[in-house]
């Protein structure tokens, strides 16, 4: 593992947004934008030092623009598959994936990523 590389934090936007029933389904893109803005303002609580945040969006949330400190990637197909690909391409870099999706967690930990749940970046 390359301890000098900034932590790559990959956020499963659909899973994090969907973790709180606050009406997000009426405006999926707006919900993803609010999550992006929270990440840009607050970063990843509990993780000091440099981080690179990637917010992966899919479906109706495609088209969300990046913000300072948050890269937004629209998954061309399955968001889960795109996140697994990002982890695979990270090489020796430390990676943290934010999701509660059990299958995605299994897939990315198999590639060496750490995982944490949505509450890390979104208060309940």
CSV table of N, CA and C in Angstrom, one decimal:
chain,number,residue,atom,x,y,z
A,1,UNK,N,0.8,-1.2,0.0
A,1,UNK,CA,0.0,0.0,0.0
A,1,UNK,C,0.9,1.2,0.0
A,2,UNK,N,0.5,2.2,-0.8
A,2,UNK,CA,1.3,3.5,-0.9
A,2,UNK,C,0.7,4.4,0.1
A,3,UNK,N,1.4,4.5,1.3
A,3,UNK,CA,1.0,5.3,2.4
A,3,UNK,C,1.2,6.8,2.1
A,4,UNK,N,1.9,7.2,1.1
A,4,UNK,CA,2.1,8.6,0.7
A,4,UNK,C,1.0,9.1,-0.2
A,5,UNK,N,0.2,8.3,-0.8
A,5,UNK,CA,-0.8,8.7,-1.7
A,5,UNK,C,-2.0,9.1,-0.8
A,6,UNK,N,-2.7,10.2,-1.3
A,6,UNK,CA,-3.9,10.6,-0.5
A,6,UNK,C,-5.0,9.5,-0.5
A,7,UNK,N,-5.7,9.4,0.6
A,7,UNK,CA,-6.8,8.4,0.6
A,7,UNK,C,-7.8,8.7,-0.4
A,8,UNK,N,-8.2,7.7,-1.2
A,8,UNK,CA,-9.2,7.8,-2.2
A,8,UNK,C,-10.5,7.3,-1.6
A,9,UNK,N,-11.5,8.3,-1.5
A,9,UNK,CA,-12.8,8.0,-0.9
A,9,UNK,C,-13.8,8.0,-2.0
A,10,UNK,N,-14.4,6.8,-2.2
A,10,UNK,CA,-15.4,6.6,-3.2
A,10,UNK,C,-16.8,6.5,-2.5
A,11,UNK,N,-17.7,7.4,-2.9
A,11,UNK,CA,-18.9,7.5,-2.2
A,11,UNK,C,-20.0,7.0,-3.2
A,12,UNK,N,-20.8,6.0,-2.7
A,12,UNK,CA,-21.9,5.5,-3.4
A,12,UNK,C,-23.1,6.4,-3.2
A,13,UNK,N,-23.3,7.4,-4.1
A,13,UNK,CA,-24.3,8.4,-4.0
A,13,UNK,C,-25.7,7.9,-3.8
A,14,UNK,N,-26.1,6.9,-4.6
A,14,UNK,CA,-27.4,6.4,-4.5
A,14,UNK,C,-27.7,5.8,-3.1
A,15,UNK,N,-26.7,5.0,-2.6
A,15,UNK,CA,-26.8,4.3,-1.4
A,15,UNK,C,-26.8,5.3,-0.2
A,16,UNK,N,-26.0,6.3,-0.2
A,16,UNK,CA,-25.9,7.3,0.9
A,16,UNK,C,-27.2,8.1,0.9
A,17,UNK,N,-27.6,8.6,-0.3
A,17,UNK,CA,-28.8,9.4,-0.3
A,17,UNK,C,-30.0,8.6,0.1
A,18,UNK,N,-30.1,7.4,-0.3
A,18,UNK,CA,-31.2,6.5,0.0
A,18,UNK,C,-31.2,6.0,1.5
A,19,UNK,N,-30.2,6.3,2.2
A,19,UNK,CA,-30.1,5.8,3.6
A,19,UNK,C,-31.0,6.6,4.6
A,20,UNK,N,-31.6,7.7,4.1
A,20,UNK,CA,-32.4,8.5,5.0
A,20,UNK,C,-33.7,8.9,4.2
A,21,UNK,N,-34.9,8.5,4.7
A,21,UNK,CA,-36.1,8.7,3.9
A,21,UNK,C,-36.6,10.2,4.1
A,22,UNK,N,-35.9,11.1,3.4
A,22,UNK,CA,-36.2,12.5,3.5
A,22,UNK,C,-36.9,13.1,2.2
A,23,UNK,N,-37.4,12.2,1.4
A,23,UNK,CA,-38.0,12.7,0.1
A,23,UNK,C,-37.1,12.7,-1.1
A,24,UNK,N,-35.9,12.2,-0.9
A,24,UNK,CA,-34.8,12.2,-2.0
A,24,UNK,C,-35.4,11.7,-3.3
A,25,UNK,N,-36.3,10.8,-3.3
A,25,UNK,CA,-36.8,10.1,-4.5
A,25,UNK,C,-37.6,11.1,-5.4
A,26,UNK,N,-38.0,12.2,-4.8
A,26,UNK,CA,-38.7,13.3,-5.7
A,26,UNK,C,-37.7,14.1,-6.5
A,27,UNK,N,-36.5,14.1,-6.1
A,27,UNK,CA,-35.4,14.9,-6.8
A,27,UNK,C,-34.1,14.3,-6.5
A,28,UNK,N,-33.8,13.2,-7.3
A,28,UNK,CA,-32.6,12.4,-7.1
A,28,UNK,C,-31.4,13.2,-7.4
A,29,UNK,N,-31.4,14.0,-8.4
A,29,UNK,CA,-30.3,14.9,-8.8
A,29,UNK,C,-30.0,15.9,-7.7
A,30,UNK,N,-31.1,16.6,-7.2
A,30,UNK,CA,-30.9,17.5,-6.2
A,30,UNK,C,-30.3,16.9,-4.9
A,31,UNK,N,-30.8,15.7,-4.6
A,31,UNK,CA,-30.3,15.0,-3.4
A,31,UNK,C,-28.8,14.7,-3.6
A,32,UNK,N,-28.4,14.3,-4.8
A,32,UNK,CA,-27.0,14.0,-5.0
A,32,UNK,C,-26.1,15.3,-4.9
A,33,UNK,N,-26.7,16.4,-5.4
A,33,UNK,CA,-26.0,17.7,-5.3
A,33,UNK,C,-25.8,18.2,-3.9
A,34,UNK,N,-26.8,17.9,-3.1
A,34,UNK,CA,-26.7,18.3,-1.6
A,34,UNK,C,-25.7,17.4,-1.0
A,35,UNK,N,-25.6,16.2,-1.3
A,35,UNK,CA,-24.5,15.3,-0.8
A,35,UNK,C,-23.2,15.8,-1.2
A,36,UNK,N,-23.0,16.1,-2.5
A,36,UNK,CA,-21.8,16.7,-3.0
A,36,UNK,C,-21.4,17.9,-2.3
A,37,UNK,N,-22.3,18.8,-2.0
A,37,UNK,CA,-22.0,20.0,-1.3
A,37,UNK,C,-21.6,19.8,0.1
A,38,UNK,N,-22.2,18.8,0.8
A,38,UNK,CA,-21.8,18.4,2.1
A,38,UNK,C,-20.4,17.9,2.1
A,39,UNK,N,-20.1,17.0,1.2
A,39,UNK,CA,-18.8,16.5,1.1
A,39,UNK,C,-17.7,17.6,0.8
A,40,UNK,N,-18.1,18.5,0.0
A,40,UNK,CA,-17.1,19.6,-0.3
A,40,UNK,C,-16.9,20.5,0.9
A,41,UNK,N,-17.9,20.7,1.7
A,41,UNK,CA,-17.8,21.5,2.9
A,41,UNK,C,-17.1,20.8,4.0
A,42,UNK,N,-17.5,19.5,4.3
A,42,UNK,CA,-17.1,18.8,5.5
A,42,UNK,C,-16.0,17.8,5.2
A,43,UNK,N,-15.8,17.4,4.0
A,43,UNK,CA,-14.8,16.3,3.7
A,43,UNK,C,-15.3,15.0,4.3
A,44,UNK,N,-14.4,14.2,4.8
A,44,UNK,CA,-14.8,12.9,5.4
A,44,UNK,C,-14.4,12.9,6.9
A,45,UNK,N,-15.4,13.1,7.7
A,45,UNK,CA,-15.1,13.2,9.2
A,45,UNK,C,-14.3,12.0,9.7
A,46,UNK,N,-13.3,12.3,10.5
A,46,UNK,CA,-12.5,11.2,11.1
A,46,UNK,C,-11.3,10.9,10.2
A,47,UNK,N,-11.2,11.5,9.1
A,47,UNK,CA,-10.0,11.2,8.2
A,47,UNK,C,-9.2,12.5,8.0
A,48,UNK,N,-8.2,12.6,8.8
A,48,UNK,CA,-7.4,13.8,8.6
A,48,UNK,C,-6.4,13.6,7.5
A,49,UNK,N,-5.8,14.6,7.0
A,49,UNK,CA,-4.8,14.5,5.9
A,49,UNK,C,-5.5,14.6,4.6
A,50,UNK,N,-4.7,14.5,3.6
A,50,UNK,CA,-5.2,14.6,2.2
A,50,UNK,C,-6.2,13.5,1.8
A,51,UNK,N,-7.3,13.8,1.2
A,51,UNK,CA,-8.2,12.8,0.7
A,51,UNK,C,-8.6,13.3,-0.7
A,52,UNK,N,-8.9,12.3,-1.6
A,52,UNK,CA,-9.5,12.6,-2.9
A,52,UNK,C,-10.9,12.0,-2.8
A,53,UNK,N,-12.0,12.8,-2.9
A,53,UNK,CA,-13.3,12.3,-2.9
A,53,UNK,C,-13.9,12.2,-4.3
A,54,UNK,N,-14.4,11.0,-4.5
A,54,UNK,CA,-15.1,10.7,-5.8
A,54,UNK,C,-16.6,10.3,-5.5
A,55,UNK,N,-17.5,11.1,-5.9
A,55,UNK,CA,-18.9,10.8,-5.8
A,55,UNK,C,-19.4,10.1,-7.0
A,56,UNK,N,-19.9,8.8,-6.9
A,56,UNK,CA,-20.3,8.1,-8.1
A,56,UNK,C,-21.9,8.2,-8.1
A,57,UNK,N,-22.4,8.7,-9.2
A,57,UNK,CA,-23.8,8.9,-9.4
A,57,UNK,C,-24.2,8.0,-10.6
A,58,UNK,N,-25.5,7.7,-10.6
A,58,UNK,CA,-26.1,6.9,-11.7
A,58,UNK,C,-27.6,7.3,-11.9
A,59,UNK,N,-28.2,6.8,-12.9
A,59,UNK,CA,-29.6,7.1,-13.2
A,59,UNK,C,-29.9,8.5,-13.3
A,60,UNK,N,-31.0,8.9,-12.6
A,60,UNK,CA,-31.5,10.3,-12.6
A,60,UNK,C,-30.5,11.3,-12.0
A,61,UNK,N,-29.5,10.9,-11.3
A,61,UNK,CA,-28.5,11.8,-10.7
A,61,UNK,C,-27.4,12.1,-11.7
A,62,UNK,N,-27.4,11.4,-12.9
A,62,UNK,CA,-26.3,11.8,-13.8
A,62,UNK,C,-26.4,13.2,-14.2
A,63,UNK,N,-25.3,13.8,-14.5
A,63,UNK,CA,-25.3,15.3,-14.8
A,63,UNK,C,-25.0,16.2,-13.6
A,64,UNK,N,-24.8,15.6,-12.5
A,64,UNK,CA,-24.3,16.4,-11.3
A,64,UNK,C,-22.9,16.8,-11.6
A,65,UNK,N,-22.6,18.1,-11.5
A,65,UNK,CA,-21.3,18.6,-11.7
A,65,UNK,C,-20.4,18.5,-10.5
A,66,UNK,N,-19.1,18.5,-10.8
A,66,UNK,CA,-18.1,18.4,-9.7
A,66,UNK,C,-18.1,19.7,-8.9
A,67,UNK,N,-17.6,19.7,-7.7
A,67,UNK,CA,-17.4,20.9,-6.9
A,67,UNK,C,-16.0,20.8,-6.4
A,68,UNK,N,-15.4,22.0,-5.9
A,68,UNK,CA,-14.1,22.0,-5.4
A,68,UNK,C,-14.0,20.9,-4.3
A,69,UNK,N,-13.0,20.0,-4.5
A,69,UNK,CA,-12.8,19.0,-3.5
A,69,UNK,C,-13.6,17.7,-3.7
A,70,UNK,N,-14.5,17.7,-4.7
A,70,UNK,CA,-15.3,16.5,-5.0
A,70,UNK,C,-15.4,16.3,-6.5
A,71,UNK,N,-14.8,15.2,-6.9
A,71,UNK,CA,-14.9,14.8,-8.3
A,71,UNK,C,-16.2,13.9,-8.4
A,72,UNK,N,-17.0,14.2,-9.4
A,72,UNK,CA,-18.3,13.5,-9.6
A,72,UNK,C,-18.1,12.6,-10.9
A,73,UNK,N,-18.4,11.3,-10.8
A,73,UNK,CA,-18.3,10.4,-11.9
A,73,UNK,C,-19.7,9.8,-12.1
A,74,UNK,N,-20.2,10.0,-13.3
A,74,UNK,CA,-21.5,9.3,-13.7
A,74,UNK,C,-21.1,7.9,-14.2
A,75,UNK,N,-21.7,6.9,-13.6
A,75,UNK,CA,-21.5,5.6,-14.0
A,75,UNK,C,-22.1,5.4,-15.3
A,76,UNK,N,-21.4,4.8,-16.3
A,76,UNK,CA,-22.0,4.6,-17.6
A,76,UNK,C,-23.0,3.5,-17.6
A,77,UNK,N,-23.0,2.6,-16.6
A,77,UNK,CA,-23.9,1.5,-16.5
A,77,UNK,C,-24.2,1.4,-15.0
A,78,UNK,N,-23.9,0.3,-14.4
A,78,UNK,CA,-24.1,0.0,-13.0
A,78,UNK,C,-23.2,0.9,-12.2
A,79,UNK,N,-23.7,1.6,-11.2
A,79,UNK,CA,-22.9,2.3,-10.3
A,79,UNK,C,-21.9,1.4,-9.5
A,80,UNK,N,-22.4,0.3,-9.1
A,80,UNK,CA,-21.6,-0.7,-8.3
A,80,UNK,C,-20.4,-1.1,-9.2
A,81,UNK,N,-20.7,-1.5,-10.4
A,81,UNK,CA,-19.6,-1.9,-11.3
A,81,UNK,C,-18.5,-0.8,-11.5
A,82,UNK,N,-19.0,0.4,-11.6
A,82,UNK,CA,-18.1,1.5,-11.8
A,82,UNK,C,-17.2,1.7,-10.5
A,83,UNK,N,-17.8,1.6,-9.4
A,83,UNK,CA,-17.0,1.8,-8.1
A,83,UNK,C,-16.0,0.6,-8.0
A,84,UNK,N,-16.4,-0.6,-8.3
A,84,UNK,CA,-15.4,-1.7,-8.3
A,84,UNK,C,-14.3,-1.4,-9.3
A,85,UNK,N,-14.6,-0.9,-10.4
A,85,UNK,CA,-13.5,-0.5,-11.4
A,85,UNK,C,-12.6,0.5,-10.8
A,86,UNK,N,-13.2,1.5,-10.2
A,86,UNK,CA,-12.3,2.6,-9.6
A,86,UNK,C,-11.4,2.0,-8.5
A,87,UNK,N,-11.9,1.1,-7.7
A,87,UNK,CA,-11.1,0.4,-6.7
A,87,UNK,C,-10.0,-0.4,-7.4
A,88,UNK,N,-10.3,-1.1,-8.4
A,88,UNK,CA,-9.4,-2.0,-9.1
A,88,UNK,C,-8.2,-1.1,-9.7
A,89,UNK,N,-8.6,0.1,-10.2
A,89,UNK,CA,-7.6,0.9,-10.9
A,89,UNK,C,-6.8,1.7,-9.9
A,90,UNK,N,-7.1,1.7,-8.6
A,90,UNK,CA,-6.4,2.5,-7.6
A,90,UNK,C,-5.0,1.9,-7.3
A,91,UNK,N,-4.8,0.7,-7.6
A,91,UNK,CA,-3.5,0.0,-7.4
A,91,UNK,C,-3.2,-0.1,-5.9
A,92,UNK,N,-2.0,0.4,-5.5
A,92,UNK,CA,-1.6,0.3,-4.1
A,92,UNK,C,-2.1,1.4,-3.2
A,93,UNK,N,-2.9,2.3,-3.8
A,93,UNK,CA,-3.4,3.5,-3.0
A,93,UNK,C,-4.4,3.1,-2.0
A,94,UNK,N,-4.4,3.7,-0.8
A,94,UNK,CA,-5.5,3.4,0.1
A,94,UNK,C,-6.8,3.9,-0.4
A,95,UNK,N,-7.9,3.0,-0.2
A,95,UNK,CA,-9.2,3.3,-0.7
A,95,UNK,C,-10.2,3.0,0.4
A,96,UNK,N,-11.2,4.0,0.5
A,96,UNK,CA,-12.3,3.8,1.4
A,96,UNK,C,-13.6,4.0,0.6
A,97,UNK,N,-14.4,3.0,0.6
A,97,UNK,CA,-15.7,3.1,-0.1
A,97,UNK,C,-16.8,3.3,0.9
A,98,UNK,N,-17.7,4.3,0.7
A,98,UNK,CA,-18.8,4.6,1.5
A,98,UNK,C,-20.1,4.0,0.9
A,99,UNK,N,-20.6,3.0,1.6
A,99,UNK,CA,-21.8,2.3,1.1
A,99,UNK,C,-22.3,1.4,2.2
A,100,UNK,N,-23.6,1.1,2.1
A,100,UNK,CA,-24.1,0.0,3.0
A,100,UNK,C,-24.5,-1.2,2.2
A,101,UNK,N,-24.3,-1.1,0.9
A,101,UNK,CA,-24.6,-2.2,0.0
A,101,UNK,C,-23.8,-3.4,0.3
A,102,UNK,N,-24.3,-4.5,0.8
A,102,UNK,CA,-23.6,-5.7,1.2
A,102,UNK,C,-22.8,-6.3,0.0
A,103,UNK,N,-23.4,-6.5,-1.1
A,103,UNK,CA,-22.6,-7.1,-2.2
A,103,UNK,C,-21.5,-6.2,-2.7
A,104,UNK,N,-21.7,-4.9,-2.8
A,104,UNK,CA,-20.7,-3.9,-3.2
A,104,UNK,C,-19.5,-4.0,-2.1
A,105,UNK,N,-19.9,-4.0,-0.9
A,105,UNK,CA,-18.9,-4.1,0.2
A,105,UNK,C,-18.0,-5.4,0.0
A,106,UNK,N,-18.7,-6.5,-0.3
A,106,UNK,CA,-17.9,-7.7,-0.5
A,106,UNK,C,-17.0,-7.6,-1.7
A,107,UNK,N,-17.5,-7.0,-2.7
A,107,UNK,CA,-16.7,-6.9,-4.0
A,107,UNK,C,-15.4,-6.0,-3.8
A,108,UNK,N,-15.6,-4.9,-3.1
A,108,UNK,CA,-14.5,-3.9,-3.0
A,108,UNK,C,-13.5,-4.4,-1.9
A,109,UNK,N,-14.0,-5.0,-0.8
A,109,UNK,CA,-13.0,-5.5,0.2
A,109,UNK,C,-12.2,-6.6,-0.4
A,110,UNK,N,-12.7,-7.4,-1.3
A,110,UNK,CA,-12.0,-8.4,-2.0
A,110,UNK,C,-10.8,-7.8,-2.8
A,111,UNK,N,-10.9,-6.6,-3.2
A,111,UNK,CA,-9.9,-5.9,-3.9
A,111,UNK,C,-8.9,-5.1,-3.0
A,112,UNK,N,-9.2,-5.1,-1.7
A,112,UNK,CA,-8.3,-4.5,-0.7
A,112,UNK,C,-8.8,-3.1,-0.2
A,113,UNK,N,-10.0,-2.7,-0.6
A,113,UNK,CA,-10.5,-1.4,-0.1
A,113,UNK,C,-11.1,-1.6,1.3
A,114,UNK,N,-11.1,-0.5,2.1
A,114,UNK,CA,-11.8,-0.5,3.4
A,114,UNK,C,-13.2,0.0,3.1
A,115,UNK,N,-14.2,-0.3,3.9
A,115,UNK,CA,-15.6,0.2,3.7
A,115,UNK,C,-16.1,0.8,5.0
A,116,UNK,N,-17.0,1.8,4.8
A,116,UNK,CA,-17.7,2.4,5.9
A,116,UNK,C,-19.1,2.7,5.5
A,117,UNK,N,-20.0,2.9,6.4
A,117,UNK,CA,-21.4,3.1,6.1
A,117,UNK,C,-21.7,4.6,5.8
A,118,UNK,N,-23.0,4.8,5.3
A,118,UNK,CA,-23.4,6.2,5.0
A,118,UNK,C,-23.3,7.2,6.1
A,119,UNK,N,-23.5,6.8,7.3
A,119,UNK,CA,-23.4,7.7,8.4
A,119,UNK,C,-22.1,8.4,8.5
A,120,UNK,N,-21.1,7.9,7.9
A,120,UNK,CA,-19.8,8.5,8.0
A,120,UNK,C,-19.8,9.9,7.3
A,121,UNK,N,-20.6,10.0,6.2
A,121,UNK,CA,-20.7,11.3,5.5
A,121,UNK,C,-22.1,11.9,5.5
A,122,UNK,N,-23.0,11.2,6.1
A,122,UNK,CA,-24.4,11.8,6.2
A,122,UNK,C,-25.0,11.4,7.5
A,123,UNK,N,-25.2,12.4,8.4
A,123,UNK,CA,-25.8,12.2,9.6
A,123,UNK,C,-27.2,11.6,9.4
A,124,UNK,N,-27.6,10.7,10.3
A,124,UNK,CA,-29.0,10.1,10.1
A,124,UNK,C,-30.1,11.0,10.5
